[in-house]
Coordinates of C-alpha atoms and ligand atoms in Angstrom, one line a residue:
M6 CA 12.6 1.5 -26.6
E7 CA 12.5 3.2 -23.1
L8 CA 14.0 0.7 -20.8
N9 CA 11.9 2.8 -18.1
T10 CA 9.0 1.6 -19.6
L11 CA 9.6 -2.0 -19.4
T12 CA 8.5 -4.3 -16.3
A13 CA 11.1 -5.9 -14.0
H14 CA 10.4 -9.8 -15.8
E15 CA 11.1 -8.3 -19.1
L16 CA 14.5 -6.0 -18.4
I17 CA 15.7 -9.4 -16.6
D18 CA 15.0 -11.4 -19.6
L19 CA 17.5 -8.7 -21.9
L20 CA 19.8 -8.6 -18.4
K21 CA 20.2 -12.5 -19.3
T22 CA 20.8 -11.9 -23.2
K23 CA 23.2 -9.1 -22.4
E24 CA 21.1 -6.8 -24.2
V25 CA 21.0 -4.0 -21.4
T26 CA 23.1 -3.2 -18.5
C27 CA 22.0 -2.2 -15.1
D28 CA 23.7 1.2 -15.9
R29 CA 21.6 1.7 -18.7
I30 CA 18.1 0.6 -16.7
A31 CA 19.3 3.2 -14.1
A32 CA 20.3 6.2 -16.4
S33 CA 16.9 5.7 -18.0
L34 CA 14.7 5.9 -15.2
E35 CA 17.1 8.8 -14.1
T36 CA 16.2 10.7 -17.2
R37 CA 12.4 10.0 -16.6
I38 CA 12.3 11.3 -13.4
K39 CA 14.1 14.3 -14.0
G40 CA 11.9 14.9 -16.9
I41 CA 8.5 14.5 -15.4
D42 CA 9.0 14.1 -11.7
S43 CA 8.4 18.4 -11.3
K44 CA 4.6 17.7 -12.2
V45 CA 4.0 14.2 -10.9
K46 CA 5.9 14.3 -7.5
A47 CA 5.8 11.0 -6.9
Y48 CA 9.1 11.5 -4.7
V49 CA 10.7 13.2 -1.6
R50 CA 14.3 15.0 -1.4
L51 CA 15.0 14.1 -4.9
D52 CA 17.8 16.9 -4.8
K53 CA 19.2 16.1 -1.9
Q54 CA 20.0 12.2 -2.5
K55 CA 22.1 10.5 -4.8
E56 CA 19.6 8.4 -6.7
F57 CA 20.3 4.5 -7.0
K58 CA 22.5 2.6 -4.9
N59 CA 23.4 -0.7 -6.3
S60 CA 23.5 -3.9 -4.2
G61 CA 25.7 -5.9 -6.7
A62 CA 25.4 -9.9 -7.0
P63 CA 22.9 -11.5 -5.7
K64 CA 24.2 -13.9 -2.6
P65 CA 23.6 -17.5 -3.3
G66 CA 20.4 -19.1 -2.8
S67 CA 18.4 -15.7 -3.2
S68 CA 15.7 -14.7 -5.9
S69 CA 17.8 -12.5 -8.3
L70 CA 16.8 -8.6 -8.8
E71 CA 20.0 -8.1 -10.0
G72 CA 20.3 -4.5 -11.0
I73 CA 16.5 -4.0 -11.0
P74 CA 16.1 -0.7 -9.2
V75 CA 13.2 -0.9 -6.9
S76 CA 11.8 2.7 -5.0
I77 CA 10.8 2.2 -2.0
K78 CA 8.0 4.2 0.4
D79 CA 9.4 6.9 3.3
N80 CA 8.0 4.8 5.6
I81 CA 10.4 1.8 5.6
C82 CA 14.1 2.0 7.1
T83 CA 17.0 2.5 5.0
E84 CA 20.3 2.5 6.8
G85 CA 22.1 5.6 6.3
Y86 CA 19.1 7.2 4.4
N87 CA 16.5 9.8 5.2
T88 CA 13.5 7.9 6.1
E89 CA 10.9 10.4 7.6
C90 CA 7.1 9.0 6.8
C91 CA 6.7 12.4 5.1
S92 CA 6.6 14.1 8.9
N93 CA 8.4 17.0 9.9
I94 CA 8.9 15.4 13.2
L95 CA 11.5 13.0 11.2
T96 CA 13.3 15.4 9.7
G97 CA 16.6 14.4 9.0
F98 CA 16.4 10.8 10.5
K99 CA 18.7 8.7 9.3
P100 CA 18.1 4.6 10.8
P101 CA 20.7 3.1 12.0
Y102 CA 20.2 -0.1 10.1
D103 CA 17.6 -1.5 7.0
A104 CA 14.2 -3.0 7.4
T105 CA 14.3 -6.8 6.6
V106 CA 13.0 -5.9 3.3
I107 CA 15.4 -3.7 2.1
R108 CA 17.7 -6.4 3.4
K109 CA 16.7 -9.2 1.5
L110 CA 15.6 -6.8 -1.9
K111 CA 19.9 -6.2 -1.3
D112 CA 20.6 -9.8 -0.9
A113 CA 18.7 -10.2 -4.1
G114 CA 21.2 -7.4 -6.1
A115 CA 18.3 -4.8 -6.1
S116 CA 19.1 -1.3 -6.7
I117 CA 17.3 0.7 -4.2
L118 CA 16.6 4.3 -4.6
E119 CA 17.6 6.6 -2.4
S120 CA 14.8 9.3 -3.0
K121 CA 12.0 7.8 -1.1
T122 CA 8.3 7.6 -2.7
N123 CA 5.6 10.2 -1.3
M124 CA 3.0 9.4 1.4
D125 CA 0.4 10.7 3.6
E126 CA 2.4 11.5 7.1
F127 CA 2.9 8.3 8.5
A128 CA 0.6 6.5 6.3
F129 CA -2.7 8.7 7.4
G130 CA -4.7 9.4 4.5
S131 CA -5.9 8.2 1.5
S132 CA -5.0 10.8 -1.3
T133 CA -1.0 11.4 -0.2
E134 CA -2.6 15.4 0.4
N135 CA -1.2 14.4 4.2
S136 CA 2.4 14.9 3.4
Y137 CA 4.6 17.2 4.4
F138 CA 6.4 17.8 1.0
G139 CA 3.0 18.6 -0.7
P140 CA 0.9 16.1 -2.5
T141 CA 1.4 13.5 -5.5
H142 CA -0.4 14.4 -8.9
N143 CA -2.2 11.4 -10.6
P144 CA -0.4 10.7 -13.7
W145 CA -3.5 10.0 -15.1
N146 CA -4.8 13.2 -14.4
L147 CA -2.6 16.1 -12.8
D148 CA -5.4 17.3 -11.0
C149 CA -6.5 14.3 -8.9
V150 CA -5.0 12.3 -6.4
P151 CA -3.3 9.6 -6.9
G152 CA -4.7 7.5 -4.0
G153 CA -2.8 7.2 -0.4
S154 CA -1.2 7.1 1.4
S155 CA 1.2 5.1 -1.1
G156 CA 0.4 7.3 -3.4
G157 CA 4.0 8.2 -4.5
S158 CA 4.9 4.7 -5.2
A159 CA 1.7 3.8 -7.4
A160 CA 2.1 7.1 -8.9
A161 CA 6.1 6.7 -9.6
V162 CA 5.2 3.2 -11.1
A163 CA 2.2 4.4 -13.2
A164 CA 4.3 7.0 -15.0
D165 CA 7.0 4.9 -15.8
E166 CA 9.3 6.6 -13.1
A167 CA 9.7 3.3 -11.1
I168 CA 10.1 -0.4 -12.3
L169 CA 9.0 -1.6 -8.9
A170 CA 8.3 -0.1 -5.7
L171 CA 7.2 -1.0 -2.1
G172 CA 4.0 0.5 -0.2
S173 CA 2.5 -0.4 3.1
D174 CA -1.0 -0.7 3.6
T175 CA -2.6 -0.4 7.0
G176 CA -6.3 -0.1 5.7
G177 CA -5.5 0.0 1.5
S178 CA -3.2 2.2 1.5
I179 CA -1.1 0.2 -1.2
R180 CA -4.3 -1.1 -3.1
Q181 CA -6.6 2.1 -3.7
P182 CA -3.8 3.9 -5.0
A183 CA -2.9 1.1 -6.9
S184 CA -6.6 1.2 -8.0
F185 CA -6.4 4.9 -8.9
C186 CA -3.1 4.9 -11.1
S187 CA -3.7 1.7 -13.0
V188 CA -0.9 -0.2 -11.6
V189 CA -1.3 -3.7 -9.4
G190 CA -1.1 -3.4 -5.8
L191 CA -0.8 -6.3 -3.1
K192 CA -1.2 -6.3 0.3
P193 CA 0.0 -10.0 2.0
T194 CA -1.5 -12.1 4.7
Y195 CA -0.6 -10.6 8.5
G196 CA 2.6 -11.9 8.9
R197 CA 3.7 -12.8 5.7
V198 CA 6.1 -10.0 5.2
S199 CA 8.2 -8.9 8.1
R200 CA 7.6 -5.8 9.4
Y201 CA 10.9 -5.4 10.7
G202 CA 11.9 -1.5 10.1
L203 CA 8.4 -0.4 9.0
I204 CA 7.6 2.9 11.0
A205 CA 4.4 1.5 12.6
F206 CA 1.2 3.4 12.3
A207 CA -1.2 0.3 13.8
S208 CA 1.0 -2.7 14.6
S209 CA -2.2 -5.0 14.0
L210 CA -2.9 -3.7 10.6
D211 CA 0.2 -2.9 8.7
Q212 CA 2.0 -5.2 6.2
I213 CA 4.7 -4.2 3.7
G214 CA 3.7 -5.1 -0.1
P215 CA 4.6 -4.9 -4.1
I216 CA 3.0 -2.0 -6.2
T217 CA 4.3 -3.1 -9.9
K218 CA 3.0 -2.7 -13.4
D219 CA 1.7 -6.2 -13.6
V220 CA 0.9 -9.5 -11.8
T221 CA 4.1 -11.0 -12.7
D222 CA 6.5 -8.5 -11.3
S223 CA 4.1 -8.6 -8.1
A224 CA 5.1 -12.5 -7.8
L225 CA 8.5 -11.6 -8.5
L226 CA 8.7 -9.2 -5.9
M227 CA 6.8 -11.4 -3.1
N228 CA 9.1 -14.2 -3.9
V229 CA 11.8 -11.8 -2.8
I230 CA 10.0 -10.1 0.5
S231 CA 8.1 -12.8 1.9
G232 CA 9.0 -15.3 4.9
Y233 CA 9.9 -15.6 8.7
D234 CA 11.8 -13.3 10.5
P235 CA 13.4 -13.5 13.9
F236 CA 13.5 -9.9 14.0
D237 CA 9.4 -9.3 13.9
S238 CA 7.2 -11.6 16.5
T239 CA 4.3 -10.9 14.5
S240 CA 5.8 -12.7 11.1
I241 CA 4.6 -16.1 10.7
N242 CA 6.3 -19.2 10.0
V243 CA 5.0 -20.5 6.7
S244 CA 7.2 -21.8 4.1
V245 CA 7.0 -19.3 1.2
P246 CA 5.8 -21.0 -2.6
N247 CA 7.4 -19.7 -5.4
Y248 CA 4.3 -17.3 -6.7
R249 CA 5.7 -17.7 -10.1
L250 CA 4.0 -20.9 -10.4
S251 CA 0.6 -19.3 -9.8
L252 CA 0.6 -17.5 -13.3
G253 CA -0.7 -18.8 -16.5
Q254 CA -2.9 -21.6 -14.6
D255 CA -6.5 -22.0 -15.7
I256 CA -8.8 -20.9 -13.6
K257 CA -11.9 -23.1 -14.3
G258 CA -14.0 -23.9 -11.8
I259 CA -12.7 -21.6 -9.5
K260 CA -15.5 -20.6 -7.2
I261 CA -16.1 -16.5 -6.6
G262 CA -18.0 -14.8 -3.8
I263 CA -19.2 -11.6 -4.9
P264 CA -20.5 -9.6 -1.3
R265 CA -24.0 -8.1 -2.2
E266 CA -22.7 -5.2 0.8
Y267 CA -20.3 -3.9 -1.9
F268 CA -22.3 -3.3 -4.3
I269 CA -24.7 -0.6 -2.5
E270 CA -25.5 3.3 -2.4
G271 CA -22.1 5.1 -2.8
L272 CA -20.7 3.1 -5.0
D273 CA -20.0 4.7 -8.4
R274 CA -22.0 4.1 -11.3
E275 CA -19.2 3.5 -13.8
V276 CA -17.0 2.1 -11.2
K277 CA -20.2 -0.6 -11.0
I278 CA -20.5 -1.2 -14.5
I279 CA -16.4 -1.7 -15.1
L280 CA -16.7 -4.3 -12.2
E281 CA -19.5 -6.3 -13.4
E282 CA -17.7 -6.5 -17.0
A283 CA -14.7 -7.8 -15.3
I284 CA -16.7 -10.6 -13.8
R285 CA -18.5 -11.5 -17.1
E286 CA -14.5 -12.0 -18.2
L287 CA -13.8 -14.1 -15.5
K288 CA -16.8 -16.1 -16.0
N289 CA -16.1 -16.5 -19.5
Q290 CA -13.0 -18.6 -18.4
G291 CA -15.2 -20.7 -16.5
V292 CA -15.2 -19.4 -12.6
H293 CA -18.3 -19.7 -11.1
S294 CA -19.2 -16.8 -9.2
Q295 CA -22.5 -16.1 -6.8
E296 CA -23.3 -13.5 -4.6
V297 CA -22.3 -13.8 -0.6
S298 CA -23.0 -12.2 2.5
L299 CA -20.3 -10.2 4.9
P300 CA -22.9 -9.1 6.9
H301 CA -20.4 -6.6 9.7
T302 CA -19.1 -4.9 6.6
E303 CA -21.2 -2.0 7.9
Y304 CA -18.8 -1.2 10.9
A305 CA -15.5 -1.8 9.1
V306 CA -14.8 1.9 8.6
P307 CA -15.4 2.6 12.6
V308 CA -14.0 -0.6 14.5
Y309 CA -11.0 0.5 11.9
Y310 CA -11.1 4.2 12.8
I311 CA -10.9 3.2 16.3
I312 CA -8.3 0.5 16.3
A313 CA -6.1 2.2 14.2
T314 CA -6.1 5.5 15.9
A315 CA -5.8 3.6 19.4
E316 CA -2.7 1.8 18.1
A317 CA -0.8 4.9 16.2
S318 CA -1.6 7.1 18.8
S319 CA 0.7 4.8 20.9
N320 CA 2.9 4.1 18.3
L321 CA 4.0 7.8 17.6
A322 CA 4.2 8.8 21.2
R323 CA 8.2 8.0 20.9
F324 CA 8.4 10.9 19.0
D325 CA 9.1 13.7 21.2
G326 CA 12.5 15.5 20.3
V327 CA 14.7 13.4 21.9
Q328 CA 15.8 10.9 20.1
Y329 CA 14.6 10.9 16.4
G330 CA 14.7 13.5 13.9
F331 CA 13.3 17.3 14.3
R332 CA 13.3 19.3 17.7
A333 CA 11.3 22.8 18.1
N334 CA 13.9 25.4 17.8
E335 CA 13.4 27.0 21.2
P336 CA 12.3 24.5 23.9
T337 CA 12.6 25.9 27.4
R338 CA 15.4 24.0 28.1
A339 CA 14.3 24.3 31.9
N340 CA 11.1 22.5 31.7
L341 CA 11.0 18.9 29.8
I342 CA 7.7 18.7 29.0
E343 CA 7.1 21.7 27.4
M344 CA 10.2 21.0 25.1
Y345 CA 7.9 17.8 24.3
K346 CA 4.7 19.9 23.6
K347 CA 6.5 22.3 21.3
T348 CA 7.9 19.5 19.3
R349 CA 4.8 18.0 18.7
E350 CA 2.6 20.4 18.1
E351 CA 5.3 21.6 15.5
G352 CA 6.2 18.5 14.5
F353 CA 3.3 16.7 13.3
G354 CA 0.4 17.7 10.5
E355 CA -3.2 18.5 11.1
E356 CA -4.2 14.7 10.3
A357 CA -1.5 13.2 13.0
K358 CA -2.9 15.0 15.3
R359 CA -6.5 14.3 14.8
R360 CA -5.5 10.6 14.9
I361 CA -3.3 10.8 18.2
I362 CA -6.5 12.6 19.9
L363 CA -8.7 10.4 18.6
G364 CA -6.9 7.6 19.5
T365 CA -5.7 8.9 23.2
F366 CA -9.3 9.4 24.0
A367 CA -10.5 5.8 22.3
L368 CA -8.2 4.3 25.0
S369 CA -8.5 6.7 27.7
H370 CA -10.0 5.3 31.4
G371 CA -13.9 5.1 31.3
Y372 CA -13.9 4.8 27.7
Y373 CA -11.4 2.2 26.7
D374 CA -14.7 -0.6 27.0
A375 CA -17.0 1.0 25.4
Y376 CA -14.9 2.1 21.9
Y377 CA -11.9 -0.1 21.9
L378 CA -12.7 -3.3 24.0
R379 CA -16.1 -3.4 21.7
A380 CA -14.4 -2.3 18.2
L381 CA -12.2 -5.7 19.0
K382 CA -15.1 -7.8 19.5
V383 CA -16.7 -6.4 16.4
R384 CA -13.1 -6.9 14.4
T385 CA -13.4 -10.8 15.2
L386 CA -17.2 -10.5 13.8
I387 CA -15.5 -9.2 10.6
K388 CA -12.9 -11.8 10.4
E389 CA -15.9 -14.6 10.9
D390 CA -17.8 -13.6 7.8
F391 CA -14.7 -14.1 6.4
D392 CA -14.0 -17.3 7.6
K393 CA -17.4 -18.7 6.7
V394 CA -18.0 -17.3 3.0
F395 CA -14.0 -19.0 2.4
K396 CA -15.1 -22.1 3.9
D397 CA -17.4 -22.3 0.1
F398 CA -15.3 -19.8 -1.9
D399 CA -11.8 -19.5 -3.2
C400 CA -12.0 -15.8 -3.4
I401 CA -14.0 -12.8 -3.1
I402 CA -14.3 -10.3 -5.3
T403 CA -15.1 -6.5 -4.9
P404 CA -14.1 -2.9 -6.6
T405 CA -11.2 -1.8 -4.7
S406 CA -12.6 1.6 -4.3
P407 CA -16.3 3.0 -4.3
T408 CA -15.1 5.9 -6.6
P409 CA -12.2 6.4 -9.1
A410 CA -9.4 9.2 -8.2
F411 CA -10.9 12.5 -6.8
K412 CA -10.0 16.0 -7.3
I413 CA -6.6 17.3 -5.3
G414 CA -8.3 19.2 -2.1
E415 CA -11.7 17.8 -2.9
R416 CA -12.3 15.6 0.4
M417 CA -9.9 17.7 2.8
E418 CA -12.0 19.7 4.7
D419 CA -14.1 16.7 5.3
P420 CA -12.4 13.6 7.1
L421 CA -14.9 11.5 7.3
K422 CA -15.7 11.8 3.8
M423 CA -12.1 11.0 3.1
Y424 CA -12.6 8.0 5.6
L425 CA -15.4 6.7 4.1
S426 CA -13.5 6.0 0.9
D427 CA -11.7 3.2 2.6
I428 CA -14.6 1.0 3.0
Y429 CA -13.7 -1.6 0.7
T430 CA -10.0 -1.9 1.9
I431 CA -10.2 -1.9 5.7
S432 CA -11.7 -5.0 6.4
S433 CA -9.0 -7.4 5.1
N434 CA -6.4 -5.1 7.4
L435 CA -9.2 -6.4 10.1
A436 CA -9.3 -10.0 9.1
G437 CA -5.5 -10.1 8.4
I438 CA -6.0 -11.7 4.9
P439 CA -4.3 -11.0 1.7
A440 CA -5.8 -8.6 -1.2
I441 CA -4.6 -7.3 -4.4
S442 CA -6.3 -4.8 -7.0
V443 CA -5.7 -5.0 -10.5
P444 CA -6.3 -2.5 -13.5
C445 CA -10.1 -3.6 -14.9
G446 CA -11.1 -0.2 -17.2
F447 CA -11.7 3.4 -17.2
T448 CA -14.3 5.7 -16.5
K449 CA -15.4 8.0 -19.7
A450 CA -13.1 10.9 -18.2
G451 CA -10.1 8.4 -18.5
L452 CA -9.9 7.8 -14.8
P453 CA -8.9 3.9 -13.8
V454 CA -10.6 1.6 -11.7
G455 CA -9.4 -1.4 -9.8
L456 CA -10.9 -5.2 -9.1
Q457 CA -9.8 -6.4 -6.0
I458 CA -9.9 -9.8 -5.0
L459 CA -9.6 -11.4 -1.6
A460 CA -8.4 -14.5 -0.3
K461 CA -7.8 -16.7 2.7
P462 CA -4.5 -16.2 4.9
F463 CA -2.0 -17.4 3.2
N464 CA -3.5 -17.9 0.0
E465 CA -1.5 -15.4 -2.2
E466 CA -1.6 -17.9 -4.7
I467 CA -4.9 -18.0 -5.5
L468 CA -4.7 -13.9 -6.2
F469 CA -1.9 -14.0 -8.2
K470 CA -3.5 -17.2 -10.0
V471 CA -6.8 -14.9 -10.9
A472 CA -5.6 -11.6 -11.3
H473 CA -3.1 -13.2 -13.9
A474 CA -6.0 -15.1 -15.7
Y475 CA -7.7 -11.9 -16.2
E476 CA -4.9 -9.9 -16.9
Q477 CA -4.1 -11.8 -19.8
R478 CA -6.7 -11.2 -21.2
T479 CA -7.1 -7.8 -21.1
A480 CA -4.9 -5.2 -21.7
W481 CA -5.8 -2.3 -19.4
H482 CA -2.2 -2.9 -17.6
K483 CA -0.3 -2.3 -20.9
M484 CA -2.1 1.2 -21.1
K485 CA 0.1 4.4 -20.2
P486 CA -0.6 8.0 -19.4
K487 CA 0.1 10.7 -21.6
I488 CA 2.5 12.9 -19.5
Ligands
LIG513 N1 -6.7 5.2 4.3 C1 -6.7 4.7 5.4 C2 -6.5 5.8 6.7 O1 -6.3 6.5 6.6 C3 -5.8 3.5 5.4 C4 -4.0 4.2 5.0 C5 -2.9 2.9 5.3 O2 -3.4 1.5 4.5 N2 -1.8 3.4 5.5 O3 -5.8 5.0 7.7

């Protein structure tokens, strides 16, 4: 039995009975990474860093992940180890502190991988192609993208190069790659998990969340990383339930809304059929489903790309060659402004520059009201659409992405086409609600499809309940790519 192919909960059981050791788990993962990461490219800086950092015994009172390796996206700060957001501008940046989620993982005894997982630069993208280090490849078809921006984390989990992984989700960056790689990805409620130490993309939308092999592992990781943090003023002081108690429950009588605006033109025919089959499976288990309407869905993409770029342009203003990472080689020392310009010109990739320009424009004098302010108002309408549906329904089910994974390079020339692929994931970030993607089938070409479940704020429990019930009756999550 290859230990790297097991889930965290399976490994925890084997550790308890002393059938395996932490060192053996780490060794099997290292062998796997050495064996296939040259093809998948899920990790960055593998050559430069040691792979594991054991945290030791869990602190009293923490849930235990003792000896379980966790892979971390390159935008989550790890004290003393490179955290570069896969951007040239952060080359060599070693944060002086751990993100709160990292501290919590260490308190639980987890073993942190020093090499980080690949991502689109600053999490700008849906394919991981915008990484300074080059793209990650989808383990199910190496010619395809793994999704993004947390493509490295999703591909690593899918290819058994990781046991558990963390990603971040601003508009779908955990769920869409999870769906493309046939793993489980959860974006928690805004404020559920601390953003302290997550390098900000769009501060009102970003959340850190788990990418895992199954729903049980997702609950396990959420138990560790959730909770109020005084270091993050947007984290919310709501008590954290034990998410494992949501597993293995009866879902009879649960009311599910199917939004009609999500089943329209642009949705791939095979994805639609697979989704309908998944809904039938849930109905067999006794859920009630009914069509509902989220009438402002069509505005989600434009609203998101105004708000997210506006916030990104101001968050990225701090990268100017003075405090962090990269500084252009021959700055004209006499002129500070020239130094800023040259550093930013050479430090940021094309998509980052595009977003800085778009966001600065949306916030500029004379355009602020027409774009940014109006986008904020429509964001409220989108949130109200969800509030209305959740008065009568426990959750909403949609596809995670309108298409399966696309070919590397296919959408790079057309940013608008790339942006439109986020249509099903963006609204939950705008509304701040939790959403999970679980594997629900494969296309004829063998590419994975994901089912997305959304719920009210702070009701991750119902997501786990429904997702786990579905998972118990299907075998999609057990299938492994052949690489
Ligand atoms: N694909 C979306 C974007 O490019 C979402 C990215 C994310 O969630 N970080 O903005």
